[in-house]
């Protein structure tokens, strides 16, 4: 009987450790500027410039495509 209890406690402990590892910290990505910018004008030549304009509009990052 003592062997069964020890095995049950070990199995429960192992299950809890596995659950804790699965539910570990998660990362959250910032919002990306996917809609057309209201402030960016001209040709998209520099990704950093686009990202900077998106940041002034409240986004973490952004990308531009084509001409606006």
mmCIF file of C-alpha atoms in Angstrom:
data_model
loop_
_atom_site.group_PDB
_atom_site.id
_atom_site.type_symbol
_atom_site.label_atom_id
_atom_site.label_comp_id
_atom_site.label_asym_id
_atom_site.label_seq_id
_atom_site.Cartn_x
_atom_site.Cartn_y
_atom_site.Cartn_z
ATOM 1 C CA UNK A 1 0.000 0.000 0.000
ATOM 2 C CA UNK A 2 2.844 2.412 0.827
ATOM 3 C CA UNK A 3 4.390 1.697 -2.594
ATOM 4 C CA UNK A 4 1.103 2.645 -4.311
ATOM 5 C CA UNK A 5 0.854 5.930 -2.375
ATOM 6 C CA UNK A 6 4.483 6.811 -3.150
ATOM 7 C CA UNK A 7 3.912 6.084 -6.861
ATOM 8 C CA UNK A 8 0.719 8.157 -6.887
ATOM 9 C CA UNK A 9 2.444 11.113 -5.245
ATOM 10 C CA UNK A 10 5.349 10.864 -7.708
ATOM 11 C CA UNK A 11 2.997 10.689 -10.692
ATOM 12 C CA UNK A 12 0.985 13.669 -9.439
ATOM 13 C CA UNK A 13 4.154 15.690 -8.850
ATOM 14 C CA UNK A 14 5.432 14.868 -12.347
ATOM 15 C CA UNK A 15 2.096 15.891 -13.865
ATOM 16 C CA UNK A 16 2.156 19.213 -12.007
ATOM 17 C CA UNK A 17 5.721 19.904 -13.160
ATOM 18 C CA UNK A 18 4.767 19.188 -16.780
ATOM 19 C CA UNK A 19 1.727 21.457 -16.530
ATOM 20 C CA UNK A 20 3.825 24.245 -15.034
ATOM 21 C CA UNK A 21 6.315 23.997 -17.898
ATOM 22 C CA UNK A 22 3.543 24.089 -20.512
ATOM 23 C CA UNK A 23 1.935 27.126 -18.925
ATOM 24 C CA UNK A 24 5.222 29.033 -18.666
ATOM 25 C CA UNK A 25 5.725 32.655 -19.639
ATOM 26 C CA UNK A 26 4.408 33.745 -23.006
ATOM 27 C CA UNK A 27 5.528 36.632 -25.164
ATOM 28 C CA UNK A 28 3.150 39.182 -26.538
ATOM 29 C CA UNK A 29 3.834 40.958 -29.776
ATOM 30 C CA UNK A 30 3.025 44.613 -30.235
ATOM 31 C CA UNK A 31 0.462 45.798 -32.731
ATOM 32 C CA UNK A 32 1.678 46.221 -36.267
ATOM 33 C CA UNK A 33 0.532 49.026 -38.487
ATOM 34 C CA UNK A 34 -1.314 47.112 -41.228
ATOM 35 C CA UNK A 35 -3.745 49.786 -42.338
ATOM 36 C CA UNK A 36 -2.649 52.690 -44.507
ATOM 37 C CA UNK A 37 -0.869 55.397 -42.555
ATOM 38 C CA UNK A 38 -2.471 58.816 -42.306
ATOM 39 C CA UNK A 39 0.892 60.553 -41.906
ATOM 40 C CA UNK A 40 3.252 58.707 -44.291
ATOM 41 C CA UNK A 41 3.571 60.211 -47.752
ATOM 42 C CA UNK A 42 5.819 59.376 -50.691
ATOM 43 C CA UNK A 43 7.829 56.372 -51.841
ATOM 44 C CA UNK A 44 8.624 53.560 -49.458
ATOM 45 C CA UNK A 45 12.414 53.492 -49.662
ATOM 46 C CA UNK A 46 13.409 52.976 -46.038
ATOM 47 C CA UNK A 47 11.709 50.477 -43.717
ATOM 48 C CA UNK A 48 12.930 52.335 -40.618
ATOM 49 C CA UNK A 49 11.219 55.526 -41.777
ATOM 50 C CA UNK A 50 7.954 53.624 -42.196
ATOM 51 C CA UNK A 51 8.277 52.025 -38.761
ATOM 52 C CA UNK A 52 8.979 55.425 -37.189
ATOM 53 C CA UNK A 53 5.841 56.931 -38.715
ATOM 54 C CA UNK A 54 3.792 53.947 -37.525
ATOM 55 C CA UNK A 55 5.184 54.432 -34.006
ATOM 56 C CA UNK A 56 3.968 58.046 -34.005
ATOM 57 C CA UNK A 57 0.500 56.637 -34.778
ATOM 58 C CA UNK A 58 0.604 54.346 -31.724
ATOM 59 C CA UNK A 59 1.895 51.102 -33.251
ATOM 60 C CA UNK A 60 4.982 49.118 -32.227
ATOM 61 C CA UNK A 61 6.192 48.525 -35.791
ATOM 62 C CA UNK A 62 5.062 48.799 -39.377
ATOM 63 C CA UNK A 63 5.964 48.144 -42.967
ATOM 64 C CA UNK A 64 5.200 49.996 -46.137
ATOM 65 C CA UNK A 65 4.434 48.800 -49.623
ATOM 66 C CA UNK A 66 4.529 50.768 -52.830
ATOM 67 C CA UNK A 67 3.814 54.464 -53.267
ATOM 68 C CA UNK A 68 1.506 56.630 -51.175
#
